[in-house]
Amino acid sequence: MNWRRIVAIILGIAAILSLLSQLGIFSAAGLSEYPWWLIWPLTISGLIGALMLWFLSGERSSESSASDSAPAQSSGASSDLADRDARIARLEAQLAEAQMASQDGGGDSAALASENASLRAENARLKDEIGETAATMHATERVEFRGKSQDDLNTMFGGDFIDGAMARHFAIDYVDSKGQPSQREILVYALVHRKGNLNLDSFPTDGYSCLTFRADRIQKLKDLQTGDVVTQDIGNWIAETSKARAAD
């Protein structure tokens, strides 16, 4: 019980005693009555104050219950977003496979084009639902690396792959979402803004699938093409130097 309800009870008792005094109960019991000038003000103010504080306390309790339930609702929303993110990742993997199949010239090209279009539509719908805006700075396709050489990728994309040359080649010290540090060497093929964060969509040089790395989780970066080493404001440095390279 909070202090408002305690005060409401005290005021209510005072109002009841005042009312009993008006009815002559105190006099009949041989007790002193309240002075006449105190009876009515005490009765009216006591009842009004008791009612106001009692109901105000009830409203505060309801607000507290609502605020307690908010984290649970937020947790449910986070789980829903995580599920959609996972579905987006699966769709993009399927898109990569469809793109590679199309490049290799295998299968029914019409069926592949239809499948690719439907996957892209579903992917865009999911991203729109979670409020993701993708502003890719360089128009390239999402494809699996599958051990292809830089020359192979150059051929696939008609020459310049990104930034007026091949993909940006970085060595990074990275900390993932679970706080696990790692050192990686990556080939960046697109810079994408997702939910307020700059992401590096990349080919790992020791792997086959596309990976994305958040720029704000990169602790240290070395540009293996120029030798530049960056430890601060890494995301802005990548964006600005990429724009400059693309303009050359």
mmCIF file of C-alpha atoms in Angstrom:
data_model
loop_
_atom_site.group_PDB
_atom_site.id
_atom_site.type_symbol
_atom_site.label_atom_id
_atom_site.label_comp_id
_atom_site.label_asym_id
_atom_site.label_seq_id
_atom_site.Cartn_x
_atom_site.Cartn_y
_atom_site.Cartn_z
ATOM 1 C CA MET A 1 0.000 0.000 0.000
ATOM 2 C CA ASN A 2 1.466 3.373 -1.000
ATOM 3 C CA TRP A 3 1.438 6.621 0.950
ATOM 4 C CA ARG A 4 -1.472 8.098 -0.986
ATOM 5 C CA ARG A 5 -3.804 5.343 0.130
ATOM 6 C CA ILE A 6 -2.577 5.638 3.719
ATOM 7 C CA VAL A 7 -3.372 9.382 3.703
ATOM 8 C CA ALA A 8 -6.734 8.637 2.057
ATOM 9 C CA ILE A 9 -7.592 6.197 4.863
ATOM 10 C CA ILE A 10 -6.645 8.769 7.545
ATOM 11 C CA LEU A 11 -8.782 11.463 5.884
ATOM 12 C CA GLY A 12 -11.627 9.013 5.527
ATOM 13 C CA ILE A 13 -11.481 8.109 9.234
ATOM 14 C CA ALA A 14 -11.452 11.817 10.172
ATOM 15 C CA ALA A 15 -14.481 12.431 7.942
ATOM 16 C CA ILE A 16 -16.358 9.487 9.490
ATOM 17 C CA LEU A 17 -15.594 10.711 13.031
ATOM 18 C CA SER A 18 -16.815 14.188 12.067
ATOM 19 C CA LEU A 19 -20.016 12.712 10.655
ATOM 20 C CA LEU A 20 -20.584 10.672 13.840
ATOM 21 C CA SER A 21 -20.098 13.843 15.856
ATOM 22 C CA GLN A 22 -22.843 15.533 13.845
ATOM 23 C CA LEU A 23 -25.168 12.634 14.595
ATOM 24 C CA GLY A 24 -24.552 13.054 18.343
ATOM 25 C CA ILE A 25 -22.876 9.689 18.786
ATOM 26 C CA PHE A 26 -20.014 11.180 20.793
ATOM 27 C CA SER A 27 -22.395 13.012 23.129
ATOM 28 C CA ALA A 28 -24.427 9.850 23.735
ATOM 29 C CA ALA A 29 -21.239 7.976 24.598
ATOM 30 C CA GLY A 30 -20.098 10.687 26.982
ATOM 31 C CA LEU A 31 -17.296 11.879 24.700
ATOM 32 C CA SER A 32 -16.417 15.415 23.697
ATOM 33 C CA GLU A 33 -17.837 16.496 20.375
ATOM 34 C CA TYR A 34 -15.974 18.301 17.626
ATOM 35 C CA PRO A 35 -16.442 22.089 17.647
ATOM 36 C CA TRP A 36 -19.336 23.031 15.331
ATOM 37 C CA TRP A 37 -17.102 25.232 13.151
ATOM 38 C CA LEU A 38 -14.825 22.219 12.427
ATOM 39 C CA ILE A 39 -17.484 19.612 11.715
ATOM 40 C CA TRP A 40 -18.617 20.503 8.186
ATOM 41 C CA PRO A 41 -15.223 21.553 6.699
ATOM 42 C CA LEU A 42 -13.574 18.420 8.114
ATOM 43 C CA THR A 43 -16.329 16.137 6.845
ATOM 44 C CA ILE A 44 -16.425 17.564 3.313
ATOM 45 C CA SER A 45 -12.665 17.989 2.817
ATOM 46 C CA GLY A 46 -11.966 14.592 4.378
ATOM 47 C CA LEU A 47 -14.348 12.747 2.074
ATOM 48 C CA ILE A 48 -13.197 14.594 -1.058
ATOM 49 C CA GLY A 49 -9.508 14.159 -0.200
ATOM 50 C CA ALA A 50 -9.966 10.482 0.610
ATOM 51 C CA LEU A 51 -11.741 9.772 -2.696
ATOM 52 C CA MET A 52 -9.252 11.745 -4.785
ATOM 53 C CA LEU A 53 -6.169 10.134 -3.234
ATOM 54 C CA TRP A 54 -7.662 6.641 -3.374
ATOM 55 C CA PHE A 55 -8.476 6.814 -7.077
ATOM 56 C CA LEU A 56 -5.227 8.639 -7.909
ATOM 57 C CA SER A 57 -3.364 5.807 -6.240
ATOM 58 C CA GLY A 58 -5.296 3.306 -8.359
ATOM 59 C CA GLU A 59 -4.345 5.138 -11.572
ATOM 60 C CA ARG A 60 -0.674 5.161 -10.582
ATOM 61 C CA SER A 61 -0.840 1.422 -9.905
ATOM 62 C CA SER A 62 -2.323 0.847 -13.370
ATOM 63 C CA GLU A 63 0.430 2.933 -14.985
ATOM 64 C CA SER A 64 3.051 0.961 -13.088
ATOM 65 C CA SER A 65 1.554 -2.329 -14.288
ATOM 66 C CA ALA A 66 1.542 -1.055 -17.863
ATOM 67 C CA SER A 67 5.183 0.012 -17.644
ATOM 68 C CA ASP A 68 6.116 -3.394 -16.210
ATOM 69 C CA SER A 69 4.507 -5.108 -19.185
ATOM 70 C CA ALA A 70 6.351 -2.874 -21.692
ATOM 71 C CA PRO A 71 9.702 -4.750 -21.462
ATOM 72 C CA ALA A 72 7.923 -8.022 -22.196
ATOM 73 C CA GLN A 73 6.274 -6.489 -25.263
ATOM 74 C CA SER A 74 9.622 -5.009 -26.321
ATOM 75 C CA SER A 75 11.224 -8.426 -25.923
ATOM 76 C CA GLY A 76 8.551 -9.918 -28.158
ATOM 77 C CA ALA A 77 9.150 -7.232 -30.779
ATOM 78 C CA SER A 78 12.908 -7.852 -30.662
ATOM 79 C CA SER A 79 12.329 -11.562 -31.160
ATOM 80 C CA ASP A 80 10.093 -10.809 -34.150
ATOM 81 C CA LEU A 81 12.754 -8.550 -35.694
ATOM 82 C CA ALA A 82 15.411 -11.206 -35.156
ATOM 83 C CA ASP A 83 13.199 -13.758 -36.912
ATOM 84 C CA ARG A 84 12.696 -11.403 -39.857
ATOM 85 C CA ASP A 85 16.421 -10.689 -40.031
ATOM 86 C CA ALA A 86 17.057 -14.439 -40.179
ATOM 87 C CA ARG A 87 14.492 -14.801 -42.971
ATOM 88 C CA ILE A 88 16.167 -11.962 -44.872
ATOM 89 C CA ALA A 89 19.530 -13.701 -44.522
ATOM 90 C CA ARG A 90 18.059 -16.947 -45.886
ATOM 91 C CA LEU A 91 16.443 -15.109 -48.793
ATOM 92 C CA GLU A 92 19.682 -13.352 -49.675
ATOM 93 C CA ALA A 93 21.483 -16.699 -49.657
ATOM 94 C CA GLN A 94 18.863 -18.029 -52.083
ATOM 95 C CA LEU A 95 19.290 -14.913 -54.215
ATOM 96 C CA ALA A 96 23.031 -15.519 -54.324
ATOM 97 C CA GLU A 97 22.520 -19.103 -55.475
ATOM 98 C CA ALA A 98 20.018 -18.007 -58.133
ATOM 99 C CA GLN A 99 22.416 -15.315 -59.359
ATOM 100 C CA MET A 100 25.312 -17.777 -59.586
ATOM 101 C CA ALA A 101 23.136 -20.281 -61.428
ATOM 102 C CA SER A 102 22.123 -17.553 -63.857
ATOM 103 C CA GLN A 103 25.764 -16.543 -64.401
ATOM 104 C CA ASP A 104 26.785 -20.156 -64.975
ATOM 105 C CA GLY A 105 24.013 -20.478 -67.583
ATOM 106 C CA GLY A 106 22.556 -23.612 -66.050
ATOM 107 C CA GLY A 107 18.870 -24.443 -65.665
ATOM 108 C CA ASP A 108 15.788 -22.785 -67.075
ATOM 109 C CA SER A 109 16.666 -19.090 -67.421
ATOM 110 C CA ALA A 110 13.003 -17.995 -67.369
ATOM 111 C CA ALA A 111 12.342 -19.978 -64.195
ATOM 112 C CA LEU A 112 15.490 -18.597 -62.597
ATOM 113 C CA ALA A 113 14.488 -15.036 -63.471
ATOM 114 C CA SER A 114 11.017 -15.581 -62.000
ATOM 115 C CA GLU A 115 12.438 -17.113 -58.823
ATOM 116 C CA ASN A 116 14.953 -14.286 -58.511
ATOM 117 C CA ALA A 117 12.219 -11.645 -58.880
ATOM 118 C CA SER A 118 9.964 -13.266 -56.276
ATOM 119 C CA LEU A 119 12.844 -13.595 -53.809
ATOM 120 C CA ARG A 120 13.767 -9.947 -54.281
ATOM 121 C CA ALA A 121 10.144 -8.870 -53.735
ATOM 122 C CA GLU A 122 9.875 -10.894 -50.511
ATOM 123 C CA ASN A 123 13.235 -9.583 -49.333
ATOM 124 C CA ALA A 124 12.208 -5.962 -49.986
ATOM 125 C CA ARG A 125 8.889 -6.483 -48.176
ATOM 126 C CA LEU A 126 10.591 -7.841 -45.067
ATOM 127 C CA LYS A 127 13.125 -5.018 -45.017
ATOM 128 C CA ASP A 128 10.318 -2.486 -45.354
ATOM 129 C CA GLU A 129 8.475 -4.084 -42.419
ATOM 130 C CA ILE A 130 11.446 -3.678 -40.081
ATOM 131 C CA GLY A 131 12.178 -0.146 -41.287
ATOM 132 C CA GLU A 132 15.418 -0.947 -43.071
ATOM 133 C CA THR A 133 16.552 1.453 -45.778
ATOM 134 C CA ALA A 134 19.320 0.189 -47.972
ATOM 135 C CA ALA A 135 21.301 2.894 -49.774
ATOM 136 C CA THR A 136 23.923 0.941 -51.669
ATOM 137 C CA MET A 137 26.724 3.257 -52.767
ATOM 138 C CA HIS A 138 27.769 1.010 -55.659
ATOM 139 C CA ALA A 139 25.381 -1.014 -57.798
ATOM 140 C CA THR A 140 26.532 -4.627 -57.658
ATOM 141 C CA GLU A 141 24.869 -7.996 -57.327
ATOM 142 C CA ARG A 142 24.937 -10.109 -54.178
ATOM 143 C CA VAL A 143 26.648 -13.349 -55.190
ATOM 144 C CA GLU A 144 28.489 -16.124 -53.449
ATOM 145 C CA PHE A 145 32.271 -15.999 -53.747
ATOM 146 C CA ARG A 146 32.725 -19.762 -54.238
ATOM 147 C CA GLY A 147 36.477 -19.451 -54.540
ATOM 148 C CA LYS A 148 36.405 -17.298 -57.664
ATOM 149 C CA SER A 149 39.463 -15.200 -58.358
ATOM 150 C CA GLN A 150 39.466 -11.431 -58.729
ATOM 151 C CA ASP A 151 39.814 -11.888 -62.495
ATOM 152 C CA ASP A 152 36.722 -14.137 -62.481
ATOM 153 C CA LEU A 153 34.738 -11.510 -60.601
ATOM 154 C CA ASN A 154 35.996 -8.767 -62.897
ATOM 155 C CA THR A 155 34.750 -10.799 -65.861
ATOM 156 C CA MET A 156 31.370 -11.448 -64.218
ATOM 157 C CA PHE A 157 30.765 -7.757 -63.603
ATOM 158 C CA GLY A 158 32.207 -6.406 -66.819
ATOM 159 C CA GLY A 159 35.467 -4.970 -65.499
ATOM 160 C CA ASP A 160 35.396 -2.491 -62.636
ATOM 161 C CA PHE A 161 33.889 -4.177 -59.614
ATOM 162 C CA ILE A 162 33.805 -1.298 -57.130
ATOM 163 C CA ASP A 163 35.430 2.083 -56.555
ATOM 164 C CA GLY A 164 36.898 2.174 -60.082
ATOM 165 C CA ALA A 165 39.028 -0.905 -59.266
ATOM 166 C CA MET A 166 38.521 -4.305 -57.651
ATOM 167 C CA ALA A 167 36.856 -4.608 -54.244
ATOM 168 C CA ARG A 168 38.374 -2.685 -51.352
ATOM 169 C CA HIS A 169 40.809 -5.048 -49.660
ATOM 170 C CA PHE A 170 40.937 -4.611 -45.879
ATOM 171 C CA ALA A 171 42.427 -6.357 -42.869
ATOM 172 C CA ILE A 172 40.229 -5.657 -39.841
ATOM 173 C CA ASP A 173 40.169 -6.255 -36.103
ATOM 174 C CA TYR A 174 36.481 -6.959 -35.525
ATOM 175 C CA VAL A 175 34.227 -7.535 -32.497
ATOM 176 C CA ASP A 176 30.959 -9.324 -33.281
ATOM 177 C CA SER A 177 27.536 -8.867 -31.649
ATOM 178 C CA LYS A 178 28.479 -11.366 -28.924
ATOM 179 C CA GLY A 179 31.642 -9.458 -28.054
ATOM 180 C CA GLN A 180 33.963 -12.005 -29.654
ATOM 181 C CA PRO A 181 37.084 -10.429 -31.223
ATOM 182 C CA SER A 182 38.594 -11.694 -34.465
ATOM 183 C CA GLN A 183 41.035 -10.662 -37.168
ATOM 184 C CA ARG A 184 39.778 -10.924 -40.727
ATOM 185 C CA GLU A 185 40.809 -10.141 -44.268
ATOM 186 C CA ILE A 186 37.878 -9.095 -46.439
ATOM 187 C CA LEU A 187 37.052 -7.888 -49.952
ATOM 188 C CA VAL A 188 34.326 -5.236 -49.689
ATOM 189 C CA TYR A 189 31.914 -5.026 -52.614
ATOM 190 C CA ALA A 190 29.227 -2.656 -51.256
ATOM 191 C CA LEU A 191 28.589 -0.178 -48.470
ATOM 192 C CA VAL A 192 25.018 -0.364 -47.181
ATOM 193 C CA HIS A 193 23.191 1.606 -44.482
ATOM 194 C CA ARG A 194 20.971 -0.686 -42.424
ATOM 195 C CA LYS A 195 18.949 0.581 -39.449
ATOM 196 C CA GLY A 196 21.281 3.498 -38.886
ATOM 197 C CA ASN A 197 24.519 1.531 -39.183
ATOM 198 C CA LEU A 198 27.050 1.459 -42.026
ATOM 199 C CA ASN A 199 27.664 -2.138 -43.115
ATOM 200 C CA LEU A 200 30.463 -3.550 -45.264
ATOM 201 C CA ASP A 201 29.071 -6.308 -47.480
ATOM 202 C CA SER A 202 32.109 -8.442 -48.166
ATOM 203 C CA PHE A 203 33.704 -11.581 -49.489
ATOM 204 C CA PRO A 204 35.995 -13.184 -46.895
ATOM 205 C CA THR A 205 39.231 -14.167 -48.622
ATOM 206 C CA ASP A 206 39.219 -17.511 -46.799
ATOM 207 C CA GLY A 207 35.549 -18.353 -47.369
ATOM 208 C CA TYR A 208 32.784 -18.657 -49.925
ATOM 209 C CA SER A 209 29.705 -16.774 -48.703
ATOM 210 C CA CYS A 210 28.927 -13.071 -48.551
ATOM 211 C CA LEU A 211 29.266 -11.605 -45.073
ATOM 212 C CA THR A 212 28.371 -8.196 -43.696
ATOM 213 C CA PHE A 213 30.352 -6.293 -41.065
ATOM 214 C CA ARG A 214 29.157 -3.273 -39.091
ATOM 215 C CA ALA A 215 31.651 -0.423 -39.402
ATOM 216 C CA ASP A 216 31.164 0.651 -35.769
ATOM 217 C CA ARG A 217 32.364 -2.778 -34.596
ATOM 218 C CA ILE A 218 35.660 -2.524 -36.461
ATOM 219 C CA GLN A 219 38.373 -1.669 -33.928
ATOM 220 C CA LYS A 220 41.230 -1.266 -36.406
ATOM 221 C CA LEU A 221 41.441 -1.297 -40.192
ATOM 222 C CA LYS A 222 44.339 -1.569 -42.607
ATOM 223 C CA ASP A 223 43.828 -0.833 -46.291
ATOM 224 C CA LEU A 224 45.886 -3.577 -47.930
ATOM 225 C CA GLN A 225 45.891 -1.670 -51.228
ATOM 226 C CA THR A 226 47.343 1.592 -49.893
ATOM 227 C CA GLY A 227 48.819 0.606 -46.526
ATOM 228 C CA ASP A 228 46.669 3.158 -44.648
ATOM 229 C CA VAL A 229 45.852 2.212 -41.039
ATOM 230 C CA VAL A 230 42.724 3.657 -39.382
ATOM 231 C CA THR A 231 41.649 3.307 -35.745
ATOM 232 C CA GLN A 232 39.105 6.125 -35.334
ATOM 233 C CA ASP A 233 35.965 7.195 -37.219
ATOM 234 C CA ILE A 234 36.464 4.153 -39.435
ATOM 235 C CA GLY A 235 32.993 4.200 -41.029
ATOM 236 C CA ASN A 236 33.318 7.781 -42.271
ATOM 237 C CA TRP A 237 36.838 7.092 -43.531
ATOM 238 C CA ILE A 238 35.623 4.114 -45.579
ATOM 239 C CA ALA A 239 32.670 6.058 -47.007
ATOM 240 C CA GLU A 240 34.698 9.135 -47.936
ATOM 241 C CA THR A 241 37.615 7.258 -49.495
ATOM 242 C CA SER A 242 35.201 4.996 -51.404
ATOM 243 C CA LYS A 243 33.410 8.011 -52.863
ATOM 244 C CA ALA A 244 36.748 9.570 -53.812
ATOM 245 C CA ARG A 245 37.914 6.349 -55.508
ATOM 246 C CA ALA A 246 34.622 6.016 -57.384
ATOM 247 C CA ALA A 247 34.944 9.600 -58.642
ATOM 248 C CA ASP A 248 38.431 9.001 -60.092
#
